[in-house]
Amino acid sequence: MTPRTPAPRSRRERPAKPALTHGTIVASAVRLMAAEGLQRVTMRRLAQELDTGPASLYVYVAGTAELHAAILEELLGAVDLSPATAEGDWRDRLAQVLLSYTGVLFDHPGLAQSALVTRPSGPHYLALVESILALLHEGEVPDGQAAWGVDVLLQVATATAAEQSVREGAPDAEDDHDALVEALGQASARTHPRIAALGADLFSGTPQQRLAWIFRAVVNGTATTPR
Amino acid sequence: MTPRTPAPRSRRERPAKPALTHGTIVASAVRLMAAEGLQRVTMRRLAQELDTGPASLYVYVAGTAELHAAILEELLGAVDLSPATAEGDWRDRLAQVLLSYTGVLFDHPGLAQSALVTRPSGPHYLALVESILALLHEGEVPDGQAAWGVDVLLQVATATAAEQSVREGAPDAEDDHDALVEALGQASARTHPRIAALGADLFSGTPQQRLAWIFRAVVNGTATTPR
DNA sequence: ACCTGAACACCGTTCAAGT
DNA sequence: ACCTGAACACCGTTCAAGT
């Protein structure tokens, strides 16, 4: 029989197994998400990808929630913050930044949902917050209102993306929305006069149109509502 | 040996096993959630509770998402809509309705999160939407703005509850928030002048104070922002 | 025709036991 | 001291095979 001495194979093999660090784990998670979607980015699947056991990952990552937050922080590097320092109406530029942010979330169904609950706190997220605050400052929104308003703006942007993403991602969330449209359509004028009066207008507009209006409305509210 | 003839036991035994219908399943799910929390309301655990196999539940419930939506719809019966038809400032009464809604969600960590993605469409939800629309109408908010605004108001209320709930429910989501506070506190005045300028004010106020301001701000924005 | 046991294909997280 | 195999305790969903 051939000797079972494990032939001293070169340290790095075909997929060039990287050393485990927080950084390499997150980088691998981002690649995995791009390839298979967030739903496949689990501690176990990722461990498999990194050619190790799931327990090893817990040395560097606290758990699934932290992992997803780290992925989002990474992706936030793609948000275009340049409008914050450009020329033109500050409200338009604020909307541009927020739309760029929602754009990133739209591309990654599910990530927005986790972002509502586990917020990132890395440099890209800080830069986004700073840009929004700078634009509100430029618009002479009082500091106290800006401090609370930035939260609402990011929340509304994130929640809208979460809603849209999942509607796209999940096959039957569509039915779910249809059920609501149906239910609102059926509402009788006697029991639900306002729903009946508004009718189809409750669902009018493209997501883009609604999002643009929402941002304007929340910015206006922030600017004009004293604490 | 005693004959193994299965003694014809009375049809209904101790826990009075109910017939399986959508109604009995949802009722049982609500009880289970009250007893063990939403995280335990799974198709399998619920089937166990109902003394059957999970496959049987799929005859009456489309899946986990629909199940959670049905639970929420049930709980929405507890929302106090009476301010909608009471005396007084319409903005205050609208805030009362929204606070009652968030109250229900606050009591049930996790349900708010699922509500952001799978909206209920039952009678209790319709009644809530109708009440909000009626108050906006009373406040002479233009129809088109009210139609889109009701969505934003519910979204903001739900997202805020989701955020808070999870912070309470999950043990380490707290750290997560602390990490953000820490990160924002560390931000240098040179690289992040606005974050540095606002400082602790970014996190000031009780959740109640913030929520009250948020509702006023979004209502104001809705009332004053043309489409 | 209706219902469901059993299976398929996964999860997150922990810790005792190794190197 | 560090790392991880293996286990614990679960998931959602489907479908072939029974009654």
Short mmCIF file of N, CA, C and O in Angstrom, two decimals, chain B residues 10-86:
data_model
loop_
_atom_site.label_atom_id
_atom_site.label_comp_id
_atom_site.label_asym_id
_atom_site.label_seq_id
_atom_site.Cartn_x
_atom_site.Cartn_y
_atom_site.Cartn_z
N SER B 10 -63.16 8.84 24.00
CA SER B 10 -64.04 9.95 23.61
C SER B 10 -63.30 10.82 22.59
O SER B 10 -62.09 11.03 22.69
N ARG B 11 -64.03 11.29 21.63
CA ARG B 11 -63.46 12.05 20.50
C ARG B 11 -62.56 13.20 20.96
O ARG B 11 -61.45 13.39 20.48
N ARG B 12 -63.02 13.97 21.91
CA ARG B 12 -62.21 15.10 22.37
C ARG B 12 -61.54 14.76 23.70
O ARG B 12 -62.18 14.42 24.68
N GLU B 13 -60.20 14.86 23.70
CA GLU B 13 -59.48 14.51 24.92
C GLU B 13 -59.09 15.75 25.71
O GLU B 13 -59.55 16.85 25.40
N ARG B 14 -58.25 15.60 26.68
CA ARG B 14 -57.99 16.69 27.62
C ARG B 14 -57.83 18.09 27.02
O ARG B 14 -58.60 18.98 27.36
N PRO B 15 -56.87 18.28 26.11
CA PRO B 15 -56.73 19.68 25.67
C PRO B 15 -57.82 20.07 24.66
O PRO B 15 -57.72 21.12 24.05
N ALA B 16 -58.84 19.21 24.52
CA ALA B 16 -59.96 19.52 23.62
C ALA B 16 -59.45 19.91 22.23
O ALA B 16 -59.67 21.02 21.75
N LYS B 17 -58.76 19.00 21.62
CA LYS B 17 -58.17 19.23 20.29
C LYS B 17 -59.20 19.82 19.33
O LYS B 17 -60.21 19.17 19.03
N PRO B 18 -58.96 21.03 18.87
CA PRO B 18 -59.96 21.66 18.01
C PRO B 18 -59.82 21.21 16.56
O PRO B 18 -58.75 20.77 16.15
N ALA B 19 -60.90 21.33 15.82
CA ALA B 19 -60.82 21.03 14.39
C ALA B 19 -59.86 22.01 13.74
O ALA B 19 -59.73 23.16 14.18
N LEU B 20 -59.12 21.56 12.73
CA LEU B 20 -58.19 22.44 12.05
C LEU B 20 -58.93 23.30 11.04
O LEU B 20 -59.58 22.79 10.12
N THR B 21 -58.86 24.59 11.23
CA THR B 21 -59.35 25.55 10.24
C THR B 21 -58.39 26.73 10.30
O THR B 21 -57.57 26.81 11.23
N HIS B 22 -58.50 27.62 9.35
CA HIS B 22 -57.64 28.81 9.40
C HIS B 22 -57.83 29.51 10.74
O HIS B 22 -56.86 29.89 11.39
N GLY B 23 -59.08 29.60 11.16
CA GLY B 23 -59.38 30.29 12.41
C GLY B 23 -58.77 29.65 13.64
O GLY B 23 -58.13 30.33 14.44
N THR B 24 -58.94 28.36 13.80
CA THR B 24 -58.40 27.71 15.00
C THR B 24 -56.88 27.73 14.98
O THR B 24 -56.24 27.85 16.03
N ILE B 25 -56.29 27.65 13.80
CA ILE B 25 -54.83 27.68 13.71
C ILE B 25 -54.30 29.04 14.15
O ILE B 25 -53.37 29.13 14.95
N VAL B 26 -54.90 30.11 13.65
CA VAL B 26 -54.44 31.45 14.01
C VAL B 26 -54.66 31.71 15.50
O VAL B 26 -53.79 32.26 16.18
N ALA B 27 -55.82 31.28 16.01
CA ALA B 27 -56.09 31.47 17.44
C ALA B 27 -55.03 30.76 18.27
O ALA B 27 -54.53 31.30 19.26
N SER B 28 -54.69 29.57 17.86
CA SER B 28 -53.68 28.81 18.59
C SER B 28 -52.31 29.50 18.48
O SER B 28 -51.54 29.52 19.43
N ALA B 29 -52.05 30.08 17.32
CA ALA B 29 -50.78 30.78 17.11
C ALA B 29 -50.68 32.00 18.02
O ALA B 29 -49.62 32.29 18.58
N VAL B 30 -51.79 32.70 18.20
CA VAL B 30 -51.81 33.87 19.07
C VAL B 30 -51.53 33.45 20.52
O VAL B 30 -50.73 34.07 21.22
N ARG B 31 -52.17 32.38 20.93
CA ARG B 31 -51.93 31.86 22.29
C ARG B 31 -50.47 31.46 22.47
O ARG B 31 -49.84 31.77 23.48
N LEU B 32 -49.96 30.78 21.46
CA LEU B 32 -48.56 30.32 21.55
C LEU B 32 -47.61 31.51 21.63
O LEU B 32 -46.66 31.50 22.41
N MET B 33 -47.90 32.55 20.87
CA MET B 33 -47.04 33.73 20.92
C MET B 33 -47.10 34.38 22.28
O MET B 33 -46.08 34.79 22.83
N ALA B 34 -48.29 34.49 22.83
CA ALA B 34 -48.44 35.08 24.16
C ALA B 34 -47.63 34.30 25.19
O ALA B 34 -47.02 34.86 26.09
N ALA B 35 -47.61 32.99 25.01
CA ALA B 35 -46.95 32.13 26.00
C ALA B 35 -45.44 32.05 25.80
O ALA B 35 -44.68 32.05 26.76
N GLU B 36 -44.98 32.03 24.55
CA GLU B 36 -43.57 31.74 24.33
C GLU B 36 -42.85 32.72 23.41
O GLU B 36 -41.67 32.56 23.14
N GLY B 37 -43.57 33.71 22.91
CA GLY B 37 -42.92 34.68 22.03
C GLY B 37 -43.00 34.29 20.57
O GLY B 37 -43.11 33.11 20.24
N LEU B 38 -42.93 35.30 19.70
CA LEU B 38 -43.08 35.05 18.27
C LEU B 38 -42.05 34.09 17.71
O LEU B 38 -42.33 33.33 16.79
N GLN B 39 -40.86 34.15 18.26
CA GLN B 39 -39.78 33.30 17.73
C GLN B 39 -40.12 31.81 17.84
O GLN B 39 -39.53 30.98 17.16
N ARG B 40 -41.09 31.49 18.72
CA ARG B 40 -41.50 30.08 18.86
C ARG B 40 -42.70 29.74 17.98
O ARG B 40 -43.11 28.58 17.92
N VAL B 41 -43.28 30.74 17.36
CA VAL B 41 -44.44 30.48 16.50
C VAL B 41 -43.95 30.09 15.11
O VAL B 41 -43.89 30.90 14.20
N THR B 42 -43.58 28.83 15.00
CA THR B 42 -43.12 28.29 13.73
C THR B 42 -44.15 27.26 13.29
O THR B 42 -44.96 26.79 14.08
N MET B 43 -44.10 26.93 12.03
CA MET B 43 -45.05 25.95 11.51
C MET B 43 -44.92 24.63 12.28
O MET B 43 -45.92 23.98 12.61
N ARG B 44 -43.72 24.24 12.57
CA ARG B 44 -43.51 22.97 13.26
C ARG B 44 -43.96 23.00 14.70
O ARG B 44 -44.64 22.09 15.18
N ARG B 45 -43.56 24.07 15.39
CA ARG B 45 -43.93 24.17 16.80
C ARG B 45 -45.45 24.27 16.94
O ARG B 45 -46.04 23.68 17.85
N LEU B 46 -46.06 25.00 16.03
CA LEU B 46 -47.51 25.17 16.08
C LEU B 46 -48.22 23.85 15.79
O LEU B 46 -49.21 23.50 16.45
N ALA B 47 -47.70 23.11 14.83
CA ALA B 47 -48.28 21.80 14.52
C ALA B 47 -48.22 20.91 15.76
O ALA B 47 -49.19 20.22 16.10
N GLN B 48 -47.09 20.95 16.42
CA GLN B 48 -46.91 20.17 17.66
C GLN B 48 -47.99 20.57 18.68
O GLN B 48 -48.62 19.71 19.28
N GLU B 49 -48.18 21.87 18.81
CA GLU B 49 -49.18 22.38 19.74
C GLU B 49 -50.58 21.88 19.38
O GLU B 49 -51.41 21.62 20.26
N LEU B 50 -50.83 21.75 18.09
CA LEU B 50 -52.14 21.33 17.61
C LEU B 50 -52.22 19.82 17.43
O LEU B 50 -53.17 19.30 16.85
N ASP B 51 -51.13 19.16 17.89
CA ASP B 51 -51.15 17.70 17.89
C ASP B 51 -51.29 17.12 16.48
O ASP B 51 -52.04 16.16 16.26
N THR B 52 -50.57 17.69 15.56
CA THR B 52 -50.57 17.16 14.19
C THR B 52 -49.20 17.38 13.57
O THR B 52 -48.28 17.87 14.23
N GLY B 53 -49.07 17.03 12.32
CA GLY B 53 -47.79 17.23 11.63
C GLY B 53 -47.81 18.56 10.89
O GLY B 53 -48.88 19.08 10.58
N PRO B 54 -46.63 19.11 10.64
CA PRO B 54 -46.58 20.42 9.97
C PRO B 54 -47.28 20.42 8.61
O PRO B 54 -47.89 21.42 8.24
N ALA B 55 -47.22 19.34 7.91
CA ALA B 55 -47.82 19.29 6.57
C ALA B 55 -49.30 19.64 6.61
O ALA B 55 -49.84 20.26 5.70
N SER B 56 -49.96 19.26 7.70
CA SER B 56 -51.40 19.49 7.81
C SER B 56 -51.74 20.97 7.85
O SER B 56 -52.79 21.40 7.38
N LEU B 57 -50.83 21.75 8.42
CA LEU B 57 -51.07 23.18 8.53
C LEU B 57 -51.07 23.86 7.16
O LEU B 57 -51.76 24.86 6.95
N TYR B 58 -50.27 23.30 6.25
CA TYR B 58 -50.16 23.93 4.94
C TYR B 58 -51.45 23.84 4.13
O TYR B 58 -51.57 24.47 3.09
N VAL B 59 -52.39 23.04 4.60
CA VAL B 59 -53.70 22.98 3.95
C VAL B 59 -54.47 24.28 4.21
O VAL B 59 -55.26 24.73 3.39
N TYR B 60 -54.17 24.93 5.34
CA TYR B 60 -54.96 26.10 5.76
C TYR B 60 -54.17 27.41 5.77
O TYR B 60 -54.75 28.48 5.79
N VAL B 61 -52.85 27.31 5.82
CA VAL B 61 -52.00 28.50 5.92
C VAL B 61 -50.90 28.39 4.88
O VAL B 61 -50.28 27.33 4.76
N ALA B 62 -50.68 29.47 4.14
CA ALA B 62 -49.72 29.41 3.03
C ALA B 62 -48.29 29.20 3.47
O ALA B 62 -47.48 28.64 2.75
N GLY B 63 -47.96 29.65 4.67
CA GLY B 63 -46.58 29.54 5.13
C GLY B 63 -46.35 30.42 6.33
O GLY B 63 -47.29 31.03 6.86
N THR B 64 -45.12 30.52 6.75
CA THR B 64 -44.79 31.26 7.96
C THR B 64 -45.14 32.74 7.85
O THR B 64 -45.70 33.32 8.79
N ALA B 65 -44.85 33.35 6.72
CA ALA B 65 -45.11 34.78 6.55
C ALA B 65 -46.60 35.08 6.69
O ALA B 65 -46.99 36.01 7.41
N GLU B 66 -47.41 34.30 6.03
CA GLU B 66 -48.86 34.52 6.12
C GLU B 66 -49.36 34.31 7.53
O GLU B 66 -50.24 35.02 8.02
N LEU B 67 -48.78 33.34 8.20
CA LEU B 67 -49.16 33.06 9.59
C LEU B 67 -48.89 34.28 10.48
O LEU B 67 -49.75 34.70 11.26
N HIS B 68 -47.71 34.86 10.34
CA HIS B 68 -47.37 36.02 11.16
C HIS B 68 -48.26 37.22 10.83
O HIS B 68 -48.67 37.96 11.72
N ALA B 69 -48.56 37.38 9.57
CA ALA B 69 -49.46 38.47 9.17
C ALA B 69 -50.84 38.28 9.79
O ALA B 69 -51.47 39.24 10.24
N ALA B 70 -51.29 37.04 9.84
CA ALA B 70 -52.61 36.76 10.41
C ALA B 70 -52.62 37.05 11.91
O ALA B 70 -53.61 37.54 12.46
N ILE B 71 -51.50 36.76 12.58
CA ILE B 71 -51.40 37.06 14.01
C ILE B 71 -51.50 38.57 14.22
O ILE B 71 -52.23 39.04 15.09
N LEU B 72 -50.76 39.33 13.41
CA LEU B 72 -50.79 40.78 13.56
C LEU B 72 -52.20 41.32 13.34
O LEU B 72 -52.69 42.14 14.13
N GLU B 73 -52.83 40.86 12.28
CA GLU B 73 -54.20 41.31 12.00
C GLU B 73 -55.09 41.08 13.23
O GLU B 73 -55.86 41.94 13.62
N GLU B 74 -54.92 39.93 13.84
CA GLU B 74 -55.68 39.61 15.06
C GLU B 74 -55.40 40.64 16.16
O GLU B 74 -56.32 41.18 16.78
N LEU B 75 -54.12 40.91 16.38
CA LEU B 75 -53.74 41.83 17.46
C LEU B 75 -54.18 43.26 17.19
O LEU B 75 -54.39 44.04 18.12
N LEU B 76 -54.31 43.61 15.92
CA LEU B 76 -54.70 44.98 15.58
C LEU B 76 -56.10 45.31 16.09
O LEU B 76 -56.48 46.47 16.15
N GLY B 77 -56.83 44.29 16.49
CA GLY B 77 -58.12 44.53 17.11
C GLY B 77 -58.00 45.32 18.40
O GLY B 77 -58.95 45.96 18.84
N ALA B 78 -56.81 45.31 18.98
CA ALA B 78 -56.60 46.02 20.25
C ALA B 78 -56.22 47.49 20.06
O ALA B 78 -56.11 48.23 21.03
N VAL B 79 -56.02 47.91 18.81
CA VAL B 79 -55.68 49.32 18.58
C VAL B 79 -56.89 50.19 18.89
O VAL B 79 -58.01 49.90 18.46
N ASP B 80 -56.66 51.25 19.66
CA ASP B 80 -57.74 52.14 20.05
C ASP B 80 -57.99 53.20 18.96
O ASP B 80 -57.21 54.13 18.80
N LEU B 81 -59.06 53.01 18.22
CA LEU B 81 -59.39 53.93 17.13
C LEU B 81 -60.36 55.02 17.57
O LEU B 81 -60.73 55.89 16.77
N SER B 82 -60.74 54.99 18.82
CA SER B 82 -61.74 55.96 19.28
C SER B 82 -61.32 57.43 19.12
O SER B 82 -62.18 58.28 18.87
N PRO B 83 -60.03 57.76 19.24
CA PRO B 83 -59.65 59.17 19.05
C PRO B 83 -60.05 59.70 17.66
O PRO B 83 -60.21 60.91 17.49
N ALA B 84 -60.22 58.80 16.71
CA ALA B 84 -60.55 59.24 15.35
C ALA B 84 -61.88 59.98 15.29
O ALA B 84 -62.09 60.84 14.44
N THR B 85 -62.78 59.64 16.21
CA THR B 85 -64.11 60.26 16.19
C THR B 85 -64.37 61.10 17.44
O THR B 85 -65.51 61.47 17.72
N ALA B 86 -63.30 61.38 18.18
CA ALA B 86 -63.45 62.18 19.41
C ALA B 86 -63.34 63.68 19.12
O ALA B 86 -63.24 64.09 17.96
#
